Amino acid sequence: MKFILALLALAFLGGCKDMQPNQVDNNASQPNIVMFLVDDMGWQDTSVPFWTQRTPFNDLYQTPNMERLAKEGMKFTQAYATAVCSPTRVSLMTGMNAARHRVSNWTLHKDKLQPMETNHKSLSFPEWNVNGMTPSLEVDKAVYATPLPQLLQDAGYYTIHSGKAHLGAIGTLGEDPLNLGFDVNIAGHAAGAPGSFLGTEDYGNGNKGREIWAVPGLEKYHGEEVFLTEAITLEALEAMDVAQEENKPFFLHMSHYAVHTPIMADARFVQKYYDKGLDSIEAKYASLVEGMDKSLGDIMDYLEKKELAENTIILFMSDNGGLSVYARGGERNTHNKPLNSGKGSAYEGGIRVPSLVKWPGKTPPNSVTDHKIIIEDFYPTILEMAGVKQYKTVQQVDGFSFVPTLKSGEDHSKERPLFWHYPNEWGPSGPGIGASSSTRVGDYKLIYYHQDGRMELFNLKEDIGETKNLVAAQPEKTKELAKILSDHLREVEAQMPSQKDTGMQIPYPDEVL
């Protein structure tokens, strides 16, 4: 089936007579592009406020370089990822919504569902694409797609991956970023967390029984007091030097392992948070955030020193909402307030993330937009920024370019629906966590829970914390969004779980009403 779909896609693209592969706009100098992706960073984990007002979290965290980027570019107050990491990362690299690419949960072991899925009490989960993404039809249980860096590489870019990859399972082509169009792979592999952030612990290498988590390729820093965030930044700067030597524009996918667990102290910053009276875990977490921010500043400083800043675009994003249900200090599910819940949740705390874009000469400095973007939008946006036109892909791209908003600051999203689909089990329990499908249309958001058919409707403009379920009060709006969501799930042939006791597939939301 996968092979037939690919042939049909190629036939369709081949039928577009005016389309030439990877045309580049040569009328303008190709800009350098930095995609700065942070792992598990919440909407509130910054001194930059992404709400209408500052909160205590904005005063707690110190991210001066995010503040600097915000002053030089545009802040997106309503930017969305998926609730867990691999689906977001595959959407970034393919331009596909998670319901379509089916890498709907986090990947690791080849051909294997996660234990929390196989052991679920009441739901049987579908055979999702556990092997992640692949550039070849030969890999089963993986989404075959034309990767973003491949198109950029074909257009003359020197493509650099630095940090966490988590795009393909162990032993598959997608495990190695070099197979996905990157010229350079710094420390990227299948695992989604580091064995250790400490160079003195060799970033987890040598820990028996935990070999799969060991960060590869940074042996020069083993035994040294170099934090992982710093090491992958230093390597990225050297890779950008190579791009300059080869006289090529570069695409840097600066993909941090921070601020994911294990929550470990970055010694350069942690003491000030101890002095503020934070508990040990939260002080360490804050140091991870500030270390990530220093990396951003180091890259911005490099660009200015090399006189590249005026021809370099920086896009900042997190891969899901901030961790809050476990491993954190303080009260659970409160670390993203006023948003509800955190990573793994269908609520805003799990999917709404900080996002900033600086495009010199294009984005109005110190500007703010309410334009709604979702992670798959970055694929066509980056290609348009790079001047890559009329490109061919084997996959259907779901994302929409937000270049018009970057140039004008206006909200061009209008009533465009956004979709999330998670027919899986993450593991921990908490508010909004579990198998679900969701859509946001305008100010309204509908969540449909697979296990019991329950629905929740919220007006996010009036109730950003998702505290008041409007299903009973607004049945027509509920039906409207249920149909929009169901139509999308049918269109992309989204996978759905089944009830273990009956074997019956979970119905679409409009079949429940």
Short mmCIF file of C-alpha atoms in Angstrom, two decimals, residues 37-42 45 61 63 89 164 192-194 197 227 229 255-264 284-293 318-323 328 343:
data_model
loop_
_atom_site.label_atom_id
_atom_site.label_comp_id
_atom_site.label_asym_id
_atom_site.label_seq_id
_atom_site.Cartn_x
_atom_site.Cartn_y
_atom_site.Cartn_z
CA LEU A 37 14.79 23.75 18.56
CA VAL A 38 14.57 23.23 22.32
CA ASP A 39 13.46 19.96 23.93
CA ASP A 40 10.52 20.05 26.39
CA MET A 41 10.64 23.83 26.87
CA GLY A 42 7.35 25.15 28.19
CA ASP A 45 10.08 28.70 30.80
CA TYR A 61 13.78 32.28 34.48
CA THR A 63 16.77 34.12 29.19
CA ARG A 89 10.36 16.45 14.90
CA LYS A 164 19.07 15.62 19.50
CA GLY A 192 15.46 11.18 22.74
CA ALA A 193 17.36 11.90 25.96
CA PRO A 194 21.02 12.03 26.94
CA PHE A 197 24.62 16.21 30.37
CA PHE A 227 28.15 20.72 29.71
CA THR A 229 24.55 22.13 25.78
CA SER A 255 18.48 20.84 18.29
CA HIS A 256 19.15 20.83 22.02
CA TYR A 257 18.84 17.88 24.39
CA ALA A 258 18.07 20.48 27.06
CA VAL A 259 15.74 20.94 28.83
CA HIS A 260 14.75 17.25 28.77
CA THR A 261 15.39 14.88 31.66
CA PRO A 262 17.66 13.92 33.32
CA ILE A 263 17.38 17.26 35.09
CA MET A 264 21.02 18.05 35.88
CA LYS A 284 18.75 22.61 38.17
CA TYR A 285 15.92 22.94 35.68
CA ALA A 286 16.32 26.73 35.58
CA SER A 287 20.04 26.27 34.94
CA LEU A 288 19.23 24.03 31.97
CA VAL A 289 17.01 26.79 30.59
CA GLU A 290 19.67 29.45 31.03
CA GLY A 291 22.33 27.21 29.49
CA MET A 292 20.11 26.77 26.43
CA ASP A 293 19.71 30.55 26.28
CA SER A 318 10.15 24.01 21.35
CA ASP A 319 9.16 20.45 20.45
CA ASN A 320 6.31 20.19 23.00
CA GLY A 321 5.01 21.79 26.15
CA GLY A 322 6.97 21.84 29.38
CA LEU A 323 7.34 18.72 31.48
CA ARG A 328 9.86 18.19 38.43
CA LYS A 343 4.03 17.60 28.15
#
